Amino acid sequence: DTGVSQDPRHKITKRGQNVTFRCDPISEHNRLYWYRQTLGQGPEFLTYFQNEAQLEKSRLLSDRFSAERPKGSFSTLEIQRTEQGDSAMYLCASSIDENTGELFFGEGSRLTVL
Amino acid sequence: GENVEQHPSTLSVQEGDSAVIKCTYSDSASNYFPWYKQELGKGPQLIIDIRSNVGEKKDQRIAVTLNKTAKHFSLHITETQPEDSAVYFCAAPLPGTGRRALTFGSGTRLQVQP
């Protein structure tokens, strides 16, 4: 399978715990995006990497959220001290380096905070 | 997303009929308008896109039209089939990110009745 893969697919945690999601983009794609999607809404932009550099971060993103892409390949998204409002689907997407173009999404990691 | 408004939120049609979904955007400098289809349990997938230098683009049963003056664009699906049932999202470049990221509409759930 050469698509975008995300792990885990589903995470259930208690409020206050930390969680980490991993994304493996399509190998030749150097742009990587994290989005969040809640029920009945469209994906909401969180952050964007070009290679290992984090170039954009939503101003709405809490400082409890941090993302890394240390070698310009896979990426991790960590949420510290989770809150019930963090419950959502976290989507990763990748694209080839161009100004705008097709985003290839993974199937997402669903977070449930109890 | 705050920069893209999408209507209707739900749409039910009979198999073989046409379906039209409309979006408006606020950033007059936007130049790229994709449409994504999301099936249950999967990430969104690009189905068609249009750039601002053209007014219409077709791909088999799917077409997108763009009115830059009015700042709206529409998705047209003709001869609908049950497998067209899904949630459809319009998107536009997200201002403030150098247009590297997309902002999505809230989605239209299309149900094609056999």
Short mmCIF file of C-alpha atoms in Angstrom, two decimals:
data_model
loop_
_atom_site.label_atom_id
_atom_site.label_comp_id
_atom_site.label_asym_id
_atom_site.label_seq_id
_atom_site.Cartn_x
_atom_site.Cartn_y
_atom_site.Cartn_z
CA ASP A 1 0.00 0.00 0.00
CA THR A 2 1.62 3.28 -1.09
CA GLY A 3 -0.96 5.65 0.35
CA VAL A 4 -0.80 7.78 3.50
CA SER A 5 -0.93 5.62 6.60
CA GLN A 6 -1.88 6.68 10.12
CA ASP A 7 -1.51 4.95 13.44
CA PRO A 8 -3.37 4.21 15.62
CA ARG A 9 -6.71 4.24 13.85
CA HIS A 10 -8.55 4.68 17.11
CA LYS A 11 -7.40 5.87 20.51
CA ILE A 12 -9.49 6.04 23.67
CA THR A 13 -7.94 7.92 26.57
CA LYS A 14 -8.87 9.54 29.83
CA ARG A 15 -8.91 13.29 30.25
CA GLY A 16 -5.49 14.61 31.22
CA GLN A 17 -3.49 11.89 29.47
CA ASN A 18 -1.08 12.51 26.60
CA VAL A 19 -1.58 10.90 23.20
CA THR A 20 0.60 10.66 20.12
CA PHE A 21 -0.42 9.95 16.54
CA ARG A 22 1.89 8.94 13.72
CA CYS A 23 1.60 9.65 9.99
CA ASP A 24 3.61 8.08 7.19
CA PRO A 25 3.11 10.12 4.00
CA ILE A 26 3.52 8.96 0.42
CA SER A 27 7.26 8.54 0.04
CA GLU A 28 7.97 11.14 -2.64
CA HIS A 29 5.75 13.81 -1.05
CA ASN A 30 7.64 16.47 0.85
CA ARG A 31 4.59 18.39 2.08
CA LEU A 32 2.69 17.04 5.07
CA TYR A 33 -0.44 18.42 6.71
CA TRP A 34 -2.41 17.69 9.86
CA TYR A 35 -6.11 18.41 9.95
CA ARG A 36 -8.79 17.83 12.58
CA GLN A 37 -12.34 16.83 11.73
CA THR A 38 -15.29 16.76 14.09
CA LEU A 39 -18.63 15.13 13.37
CA GLY A 40 -20.56 16.93 10.65
CA GLN A 41 -17.77 19.36 9.83
CA GLY A 42 -15.10 19.71 7.21
CA PRO A 43 -11.42 19.17 7.98
CA GLU A 44 -9.85 22.04 9.94
CA PHE A 45 -6.22 22.93 9.26
CA LEU A 46 -3.80 22.41 12.17
CA THR A 47 -0.26 22.55 10.81
CA TYR A 48 1.91 22.06 7.73
CA PHE A 49 5.45 20.81 7.07
CA GLN A 50 7.66 21.15 4.05
CA ASN A 51 10.32 18.49 4.49
CA GLU A 52 11.29 18.74 8.18
CA ALA A 53 10.37 22.42 8.55
CA GLN A 54 7.07 23.32 10.20
CA LEU A 55 6.05 26.31 8.07
CA GLU A 56 2.51 26.97 9.18
CA LYS A 57 0.55 26.48 12.36
CA SER A 58 -3.08 27.42 12.91
CA ARG A 59 -3.49 30.30 15.31
CA LEU A 60 -6.37 28.32 16.77
CA LEU A 61 -4.04 25.50 17.79
CA SER A 62 -3.61 25.16 21.53
CA ASP A 63 -0.08 24.99 22.93
CA ARG A 64 -0.98 21.52 24.17
CA PHE A 65 -0.59 20.39 20.57
CA SER A 66 2.83 19.79 19.07
CA ALA A 67 3.90 18.22 15.81
CA GLU A 68 7.24 17.07 14.49
CA ARG A 69 8.67 15.71 11.28
CA PRO A 70 12.27 15.08 12.33
CA LYS A 71 13.72 13.61 9.15
CA GLY A 72 11.27 14.95 6.63
CA SER A 73 9.52 11.59 6.35
CA PHE A 74 7.00 10.46 8.99
CA SER A 75 5.36 12.93 11.36
CA THR A 76 3.96 12.76 14.87
CA LEU A 77 1.21 14.82 16.45
CA GLU A 78 1.17 14.90 20.24
CA ILE A 79 -1.64 16.21 22.39
CA GLN A 80 -0.76 16.83 26.02
CA ARG A 81 -3.25 16.93 28.91
CA THR A 82 -6.12 15.88 26.68
CA GLU A 83 -9.55 17.45 27.12
CA GLN A 84 -12.95 16.14 26.06
CA GLY A 85 -13.05 18.83 23.38
CA ASP A 86 -10.04 17.21 21.73
CA SER A 87 -12.21 14.26 20.70
CA ALA A 88 -12.13 14.25 16.90
CA MET A 89 -10.70 12.55 13.84
CA TYR A 90 -7.11 13.62 13.19
CA LEU A 91 -6.31 13.47 9.51
CA CYS A 92 -2.90 13.53 7.91
CA ALA A 93 -2.38 14.45 4.27
CA SER A 94 0.61 14.76 1.99
CA SER A 95 1.28 16.42 -1.34
CA ILE A 96 3.98 17.05 -3.90
CA ASP A 97 5.82 20.36 -3.66
CA GLU A 98 3.74 22.86 -5.59
CA ASN A 99 1.80 25.97 -4.64
CA THR A 100 -1.55 24.25 -4.51
CA GLY A 101 -2.48 20.79 -5.56
CA GLU A 102 -4.05 17.50 -4.60
CA LEU A 103 -3.91 16.48 -0.96
CA PHE A 104 -3.74 12.73 -0.34
CA PHE A 105 -5.41 11.97 2.96
CA GLY A 106 -4.93 9.03 5.26
CA GLU A 107 -7.89 7.31 6.87
CA GLY A 108 -7.39 9.23 10.08
CA SER A 109 -6.85 8.56 13.76
CA ARG A 110 -10.00 8.85 15.83
CA LEU A 111 -9.47 10.19 19.35
CA THR A 112 -12.04 9.71 22.09
CA VAL A 113 -11.35 11.47 25.37
CA LEU A 114 -13.43 10.20 28.28
CA GLY B 1 -14.45 26.70 7.45
CA GLU B 2 -14.80 30.37 8.19
CA ASN B 3 -13.71 31.33 4.70
CA VAL B 4 -15.88 28.92 2.72
CA GLU B 5 -19.65 28.49 3.01
CA GLN B 6 -21.24 25.35 1.56
CA HIS B 7 -24.89 24.55 0.79
CA PRO B 8 -26.95 22.45 1.16
CA SER B 9 -25.85 20.40 4.16
CA THR B 10 -27.87 17.40 2.97
CA LEU B 11 -29.14 16.47 -0.47
CA SER B 12 -31.27 13.52 -1.49
CA VAL B 13 -31.83 12.68 -5.16
CA GLN B 14 -33.21 9.81 -7.15
CA GLU B 15 -30.77 7.67 -9.10
CA GLY B 16 -30.22 9.21 -12.50
CA ASP B 17 -31.06 12.76 -11.43
CA SER B 18 -28.52 15.58 -11.18
CA ALA B 19 -27.08 16.99 -7.97
CA VAL B 20 -25.68 20.49 -7.45
CA ILE B 21 -23.66 21.69 -4.46
CA LYS B 22 -22.68 25.34 -4.06
CA CYS B 23 -19.89 27.11 -2.22
CA THR B 24 -18.96 30.73 -1.66
CA TYR B 25 -15.58 32.03 -0.59
CA SER B 26 -14.38 35.30 0.88
CA ASP B 27 -10.76 35.76 -0.27
CA SER B 28 -10.84 37.41 -3.68
CA ALA B 29 -7.22 36.41 -4.24
CA SER B 30 -8.06 32.69 -4.09
CA ASN B 31 -7.09 30.90 -7.28
CA TYR B 32 -7.67 27.20 -6.66
CA PHE B 33 -10.91 25.41 -5.82
CA PRO B 34 -10.97 21.64 -5.25
CA TRP B 35 -13.80 19.31 -4.38
CA TYR B 36 -13.28 16.29 -2.15
CA LYS B 37 -15.45 13.21 -1.59
CA GLN B 38 -15.40 11.42 1.74
CA GLU B 39 -16.84 7.96 2.17
CA LEU B 40 -17.62 6.50 5.56
CA GLY B 41 -14.50 5.62 7.52
CA LYS B 42 -12.13 7.05 4.95
CA GLY B 43 -10.21 10.24 4.40
CA PRO B 44 -11.35 12.79 1.81
CA GLN B 45 -10.35 12.15 -1.78
CA LEU B 46 -10.00 14.75 -4.53
CA ILE B 47 -12.56 14.31 -7.31
CA ILE B 48 -12.13 17.49 -9.34
CA ASP B 49 -10.53 20.90 -9.06
CA ILE B 50 -10.53 24.18 -10.95
CA ARG B 51 -8.13 27.08 -11.16
CA SER B 52 -9.21 30.68 -11.52
CA ASN B 53 -8.17 31.04 -15.13
CA VAL B 54 -11.12 28.94 -16.33
CA GLY B 55 -14.85 29.09 -15.70
CA GLU B 56 -15.77 25.43 -16.05
CA LYS B 57 -14.15 22.01 -15.97
CA LYS B 58 -15.68 18.61 -16.70
CA ASP B 59 -14.63 15.06 -15.98
CA GLN B 60 -17.19 12.50 -17.18
CA ARG B 61 -20.28 12.94 -14.96
CA ILE B 62 -18.70 15.58 -12.75
CA ALA B 63 -18.29 19.27 -13.52
CA VAL B 64 -17.27 22.33 -11.56
CA THR B 65 -18.16 25.93 -12.44
CA LEU B 66 -16.51 29.05 -11.08
CA ASN B 67 -17.83 32.61 -10.91
CA LYS B 68 -14.97 34.78 -9.66
CA THR B 69 -17.02 37.97 -9.73
CA ALA B 70 -19.59 36.51 -7.36
CA LYS B 71 -16.97 34.44 -5.53
CA HIS B 72 -18.81 31.18 -5.77
CA PHE B 73 -18.23 27.79 -7.32
CA SER B 74 -20.44 24.74 -7.78
CA LEU B 75 -20.15 20.99 -8.17
CA HIS B 76 -22.47 19.32 -10.64
CA ILE B 77 -22.99 15.55 -10.73
CA THR B 78 -25.12 14.22 -13.56
CA GLU B 79 -26.74 10.78 -13.89
CA THR B 80 -26.21 10.10 -10.21
CA GLN B 81 -25.57 6.55 -9.07
CA PRO B 82 -25.85 4.95 -5.60
CA GLU B 83 -22.05 4.88 -5.32
CA ASP B 84 -22.07 8.70 -5.50
CA SER B 85 -23.59 8.68 -1.99
CA ALA B 86 -20.98 10.28 0.28
CA VAL B 87 -20.08 13.58 1.92
CA TYR B 88 -18.69 16.20 -0.45
CA PHE B 89 -16.48 19.10 0.62
CA CYS B 90 -15.48 22.19 -1.29
CA ALA B 91 -12.24 23.92 -0.38
CA ALA B 92 -10.19 27.02 -1.11
CA PRO B 93 -6.73 28.26 -0.17
CA LEU B 94 -6.53 29.27 3.48
CA PRO B 95 -5.60 32.95 3.84
CA GLY B 96 -2.71 33.63 6.16
CA THR B 97 -0.87 30.42 5.26
CA GLY B 98 0.61 31.68 2.04
CA ARG B 99 -2.16 29.61 0.46
CA ARG B 100 -0.18 26.47 1.27
CA ALA B 101 -3.11 24.98 3.19
CA LEU B 102 -6.78 24.54 2.33
CA THR B 103 -9.88 25.60 4.21
CA PHE B 104 -12.87 23.30 3.77
CA GLY B 105 -16.59 23.86 3.70
CA SER B 106 -18.80 22.11 6.24
CA GLY B 107 -19.79 19.38 3.80
CA THR B 108 -22.85 18.13 1.92
CA ARG B 109 -24.17 14.67 2.61
CA LEU B 110 -25.46 13.34 -0.72
CA GLN B 111 -27.85 10.41 -0.68
CA VAL B 112 -28.72 8.82 -4.01
CA GLN B 113 -31.89 6.79 -3.74
CA PRO B 114 -31.94 3.70 -6.01
#
